[in-house]
mmCIF file of C-alpha atoms and ligand atoms in Angstrom:
data_model
loop_
_atom_site.group_PDB
_atom_site.id
_atom_site.type_symbol
_atom_site.label_atom_id
_atom_site.label_comp_id
_atom_site.label_asym_id
_atom_site.label_seq_id
_atom_site.Cartn_x
_atom_site.Cartn_y
_atom_site.Cartn_z
ATOM 1 C CA MET A 1 -17.782 -1.747 5.047
ATOM 2 C CA ALA A 2 -17.569 -4.741 2.802
ATOM 3 C CA VAL A 3 -15.971 -8.125 2.610
ATOM 4 C CA ARG A 4 -14.313 -8.405 -0.791
ATOM 5 C CA GLU A 5 -13.551 -11.526 -2.768
ATOM 6 C CA VAL A 6 -10.030 -12.862 -2.226
ATOM 7 C CA VAL A 7 -7.897 -13.643 -5.275
ATOM 8 C CA ILE A 8 -6.707 -17.251 -5.072
ATOM 9 C CA TYR A 9 -3.269 -18.541 -6.104
ATOM 10 C CA PRO A 10 -2.120 -19.056 -8.869
ATOM 11 C CA ASP A 11 -4.233 -16.190 -10.305
ATOM 12 C CA GLU A 12 -2.170 -13.817 -12.450
ATOM 13 C CA ILE A 13 -3.585 -10.803 -10.550
ATOM 14 C CA LEU A 14 -1.158 -11.759 -7.767
ATOM 15 C CA ARG A 15 1.728 -11.324 -10.248
ATOM 16 C CA LYS A 16 0.789 -7.914 -11.666
ATOM 17 C CA LYS A 17 2.721 -4.747 -10.975
ATOM 18 C CA ASN A 18 1.367 -2.821 -7.988
ATOM 19 C CA THR A 19 1.487 0.939 -8.353
ATOM 20 C CA ASP A 20 2.238 3.580 -5.715
ATOM 21 C CA ILE A 21 -0.697 5.317 -4.082
ATOM 22 C CA THR A 22 -0.669 9.067 -4.694
ATOM 23 C CA GLU A 23 -4.115 10.181 -3.509
ATOM 24 C CA PHE A 24 -4.852 10.005 0.197
ATOM 25 C CA ASN A 25 -8.606 10.514 0.072
ATOM 26 C CA GLU A 26 -11.865 8.995 1.325
ATOM 27 C CA ASP A 27 -11.742 6.251 -1.318
ATOM 28 C CA LEU A 28 -8.441 5.102 0.145
ATOM 29 C CA LYS A 29 -9.909 4.989 3.661
ATOM 30 C CA THR A 30 -12.845 2.912 2.363
ATOM 31 C CA LEU A 31 -10.426 0.560 0.620
ATOM 32 C CA ALA A 32 -8.458 0.093 3.863
ATOM 33 C CA GLU A 33 -11.677 -0.592 5.817
ATOM 34 C CA ASP A 34 -12.767 -3.151 3.215
ATOM 35 C CA MET A 35 -9.364 -4.795 3.486
ATOM 36 C CA PHE A 36 -9.693 -5.092 7.281
ATOM 37 C CA ASP A 37 -13.254 -6.449 6.908
ATOM 38 C CA THR A 38 -12.039 -9.029 4.406
ATOM 39 C CA MET A 39 -9.010 -9.974 6.484
ATOM 40 C CA TYR A 40 -11.058 -10.494 9.665
ATOM 41 C CA HIS A 41 -13.769 -12.384 7.780
ATOM 42 C CA PHE A 42 -11.225 -14.921 6.521
ATOM 43 C CA GLU A 43 -9.316 -14.889 9.832
ATOM 44 C CA GLY A 44 -6.043 -13.455 8.565
ATOM 45 C CA ILE A 45 -3.460 -11.231 10.222
ATOM 46 C CA GLY A 46 -2.397 -9.386 7.075
ATOM 47 C CA LEU A 47 -3.737 -8.618 3.615
ATOM 48 C CA ALA A 48 -2.234 -6.888 0.570
ATOM 49 C CA GLY A 49 -4.083 -4.942 -2.165
ATOM 50 C CA PRO A 50 -3.548 -7.460 -4.994
ATOM 51 C CA GLN A 51 -5.198 -10.139 -2.830
ATOM 52 C CA ILE A 52 -8.530 -8.380 -3.375
ATOM 53 C CA GLY A 53 -7.713 -7.480 -6.974
ATOM 54 C CA VAL A 54 -6.473 -3.953 -6.225
ATOM 55 C CA ASN A 55 -2.994 -3.705 -7.744
ATOM 56 C CA LYS A 56 -1.812 -0.875 -5.526
ATOM 57 C CA ARG A 57 0.857 -0.679 -2.834
ATOM 58 C CA ILE A 58 -1.316 -1.003 0.242
ATOM 59 C CA VAL A 59 -1.172 -3.549 3.079
ATOM 60 C CA VAL A 60 -3.207 -3.940 6.250
ATOM 61 C CA ILE A 61 -1.912 -5.849 9.279
ATOM 62 C CA ASP A 62 -3.351 -6.633 12.697
ATOM 63 C CA ILE A 63 -1.121 -8.842 14.847
ATOM 64 C CA PRO A 64 -3.294 -10.669 17.420
ATOM 65 C CA GLU A 65 -2.864 -10.265 21.161
ATOM 66 C CA GLU A 66 -1.695 -13.244 23.219
ATOM 67 C CA ASP A 67 -5.303 -14.372 23.713
ATOM 68 C CA GLY A 68 -5.805 -14.346 19.943
ATOM 69 C CA SER A 69 -8.016 -11.258 19.893
ATOM 70 C CA GLN A 70 -7.560 -8.645 17.196
ATOM 71 C CA GLY A 71 -8.304 -4.942 16.856
ATOM 72 C CA LYS A 72 -5.569 -3.387 18.997
ATOM 73 C CA ASN A 73 -2.716 -3.535 16.501
ATOM 74 C CA LYS A 74 -4.380 -2.357 13.298
ATOM 75 C CA VAL A 75 -1.986 -0.701 10.900
ATOM 76 C CA VAL A 76 -2.421 0.494 7.319
ATOM 77 C CA ILE A 77 0.840 0.479 5.399
ATOM 78 C CA ILE A 78 1.002 2.435 2.156
ATOM 79 C CA ASN A 79 3.851 2.516 -0.380
ATOM 80 C CA PRO A 80 6.146 0.488 1.909
ATOM 81 C CA LYS A 81 9.827 0.048 1.279
ATOM 82 C CA ILE A 82 12.005 -2.390 3.219
ATOM 83 C CA THR A 83 15.092 -0.457 4.280
ATOM 84 C CA ALA A 84 16.883 -3.197 6.237
ATOM 85 C CA LEU A 85 16.701 -6.958 6.782
ATOM 86 C CA GLU A 86 18.842 -8.161 9.662
ATOM 87 C CA GLY A 87 19.873 -11.265 11.580
ATOM 88 C CA ASP A 88 20.290 -14.878 10.494
ATOM 89 C CA LYS A 89 17.312 -16.220 8.589
ATOM 90 C CA ILE A 90 14.796 -18.181 10.635
ATOM 91 C CA GLU A 91 12.149 -20.727 9.714
ATOM 92 C CA SER A 92 8.648 -19.315 9.557
ATOM 93 C CA GLN A 93 5.460 -21.379 9.428
ATOM 94 C CA GLU A 94 3.142 -19.439 7.110
ATOM 95 C CA GLY A 95 -0.214 -19.498 5.454
ATOM 96 C CA CYS A 96 -1.916 -17.032 3.145
ATOM 97 C CA LEU A 97 -5.530 -16.052 2.469
ATOM 98 C CA SER A 98 -4.738 -16.455 -1.245
ATOM 99 C CA VAL A 99 -3.557 -20.045 -0.638
ATOM 100 C CA PRO A 100 -6.373 -21.132 1.694
ATOM 101 C CA GLY A 101 -5.840 -24.186 3.855
ATOM 102 C CA TYR A 102 -2.176 -24.564 2.952
ATOM 103 C CA GLN A 103 0.702 -23.951 5.357
ATOM 104 C CA ASP A 104 4.410 -24.471 4.968
ATOM 105 C CA THR A 105 7.757 -23.363 6.303
ATOM 106 C CA VAL A 106 9.787 -20.656 4.574
ATOM 107 C CA ASP A 107 12.883 -18.646 5.502
ATOM 108 C CA ARG A 108 12.516 -15.068 6.734
ATOM 109 C CA TYR A 109 14.728 -12.480 8.371
ATOM 110 C CA PRO A 110 14.016 -11.987 12.090
ATOM 111 C CA ILE A 111 14.463 -8.188 12.073
ATOM 112 C CA VAL A 112 13.091 -5.740 9.545
ATOM 113 C CA SER A 113 12.916 -1.988 9.038
ATOM 114 C CA VAL A 114 10.299 -0.454 6.752
ATOM 115 C CA GLU A 115 9.475 3.056 5.561
ATOM 116 C CA TYR A 116 5.850 3.661 4.602
ATOM 117 C CA GLN A 117 3.034 6.194 4.564
ATOM 118 C CA ASP A 118 -0.141 6.136 6.631
ATOM 119 C CA LEU A 119 -3.707 6.825 5.449
ATOM 120 C CA ASP A 120 -3.043 10.573 5.550
ATOM 121 C CA GLY A 121 0.152 10.262 3.541
ATOM 122 C CA LYS A 122 2.341 10.919 6.563
ATOM 123 C CA LYS A 123 5.768 9.280 6.460
ATOM 124 C CA CYS A 124 6.209 6.545 9.083
ATOM 125 C CA VAL A 125 8.776 3.875 9.929
ATOM 126 C CA PHE A 126 9.014 0.477 11.526
ATOM 127 C CA GLU A 127 12.491 0.481 13.026
ATOM 128 C CA LYS A 128 14.066 -2.945 13.606
ATOM 129 C CA VAL A 129 10.805 -4.729 14.467
ATOM 130 C CA GLU A 130 10.896 -8.410 15.404
ATOM 131 C CA GLY A 131 8.583 -11.359 15.958
ATOM 132 C CA LEU A 132 5.364 -11.961 14.053
ATOM 133 C CA LEU A 133 5.154 -8.367 12.819
ATOM 134 C CA ALA A 134 8.578 -8.695 11.151
ATOM 135 C CA ILE A 135 7.495 -11.916 9.416
ATOM 136 C CA CYS A 136 4.124 -10.490 8.416
ATOM 137 C CA LEU A 137 5.699 -7.339 6.939
ATOM 138 C CA GLN A 138 7.989 -9.449 4.736
ATOM 139 C CA HIS A 139 5.101 -11.702 3.652
ATOM 140 C CA GLU A 140 2.774 -8.801 2.780
ATOM 141 C CA ILE A 141 5.396 -6.625 1.078
ATOM 142 C CA ASP A 142 6.307 -9.673 -1.035
ATOM 143 C CA HIS A 143 2.706 -9.590 -2.313
ATOM 144 C CA LEU A 144 3.305 -6.009 -3.490
ATOM 145 C CA GLU A 145 6.295 -7.317 -5.476
ATOM 146 C CA GLY A 146 4.057 -9.935 -7.117
ATOM 147 C CA LYS A 147 5.376 -12.738 -4.926
ATOM 148 C CA VAL A 148 3.518 -15.371 -2.894
ATOM 149 C CA PHE A 149 5.111 -17.303 -0.017
ATOM 150 C CA VAL A 150 4.842 -20.627 -1.847
ATOM 151 C CA ASP A 151 7.293 -19.234 -4.449
ATOM 152 C CA LYS A 152 9.969 -19.834 -1.818
ATOM 153 C CA LEU A 153 9.295 -23.598 -1.641
ATOM 154 C CA SER A 154 11.080 -26.330 -3.611
ATOM 155 C CA ARG A 155 10.119 -26.717 -7.276
ATOM 156 C CA MET A 156 8.451 -30.046 -6.488
ATOM 157 C CA LYS A 157 6.284 -28.563 -3.767
ATOM 158 C CA ILE A 158 5.367 -25.573 -5.942
ATOM 159 C CA GLU A 159 4.172 -27.902 -8.722
ATOM 160 C CA ARG A 160 2.085 -29.853 -6.226
ATOM 161 C CA VAL A 161 0.481 -26.761 -4.684
ATOM 162 C CA LYS A 162 -0.166 -25.196 -8.090
ATOM 163 C CA LYS A 163 -1.844 -28.368 -9.340
ATOM 164 C CA LYS A 164 -4.050 -28.541 -6.269
ATOM 165 C CA PHE A 165 -5.214 -24.931 -6.558
ATOM 166 C CA LEU A 166 -5.725 -25.081 -10.339
ATOM 167 C CA LYS A 167 -7.965 -28.084 -9.756
ATOM 168 C CA LEU A 168 -9.936 -26.177 -7.107
ATOM 169 C CA GLN A 169 -10.240 -23.226 -9.489
ATOM 170 C CA LYS A 170 -11.688 -25.503 -12.175
ATOM 171 C CA GLU A 171 -14.168 -26.958 -9.712
ATOM 172 C CA ARG A 172 -15.267 -23.480 -8.631
ATOM 173 C CA MET A 173 -15.714 -22.343 -12.236
ATOM 174 C CA GLY A 174 -17.674 -25.495 -13.049
ATOM 175 C CA LYS A 175 -20.287 -24.641 -10.479
HETATM 176 ZN ZN1 ZN B 201 -0.330 -13.782 1.753
#
């Protein structure tokens, strides 16, 4: 059990290639637990491997209940592949633990299907899921493709956000 450090945009770690997981062992279970610990600590609903500097195809998600509580919908998603994106794109208000304190609206599909493996390597599917889970799956799987949600914003906004976070990075390093 450990809260890991979160990689902050625009760090290049978020752009690296993320490799498939081939060994479903105790180390993988520990990694998943650390990812949940980190996600809860920073009050997120999803976290991808590269966000803690692990460039592997693993995502954890826990969609909160209506009262905001978490723990009932924990899912570990390994080697995911989106198999279908359906419906007319909708506007999604998003934030990201790697872009702390920043929120903006991006386009997402309302319905998504995903093939993945669980912690034991068993093949699983999300079939035509909707709502926050559908949005979260697209956001987190984007991370595994080296993408961050702010990439979807206008060039002007991207420049502004990048500037802001580079400045913060400098301040942190100056400490
Ligand atoms: Zn994110």
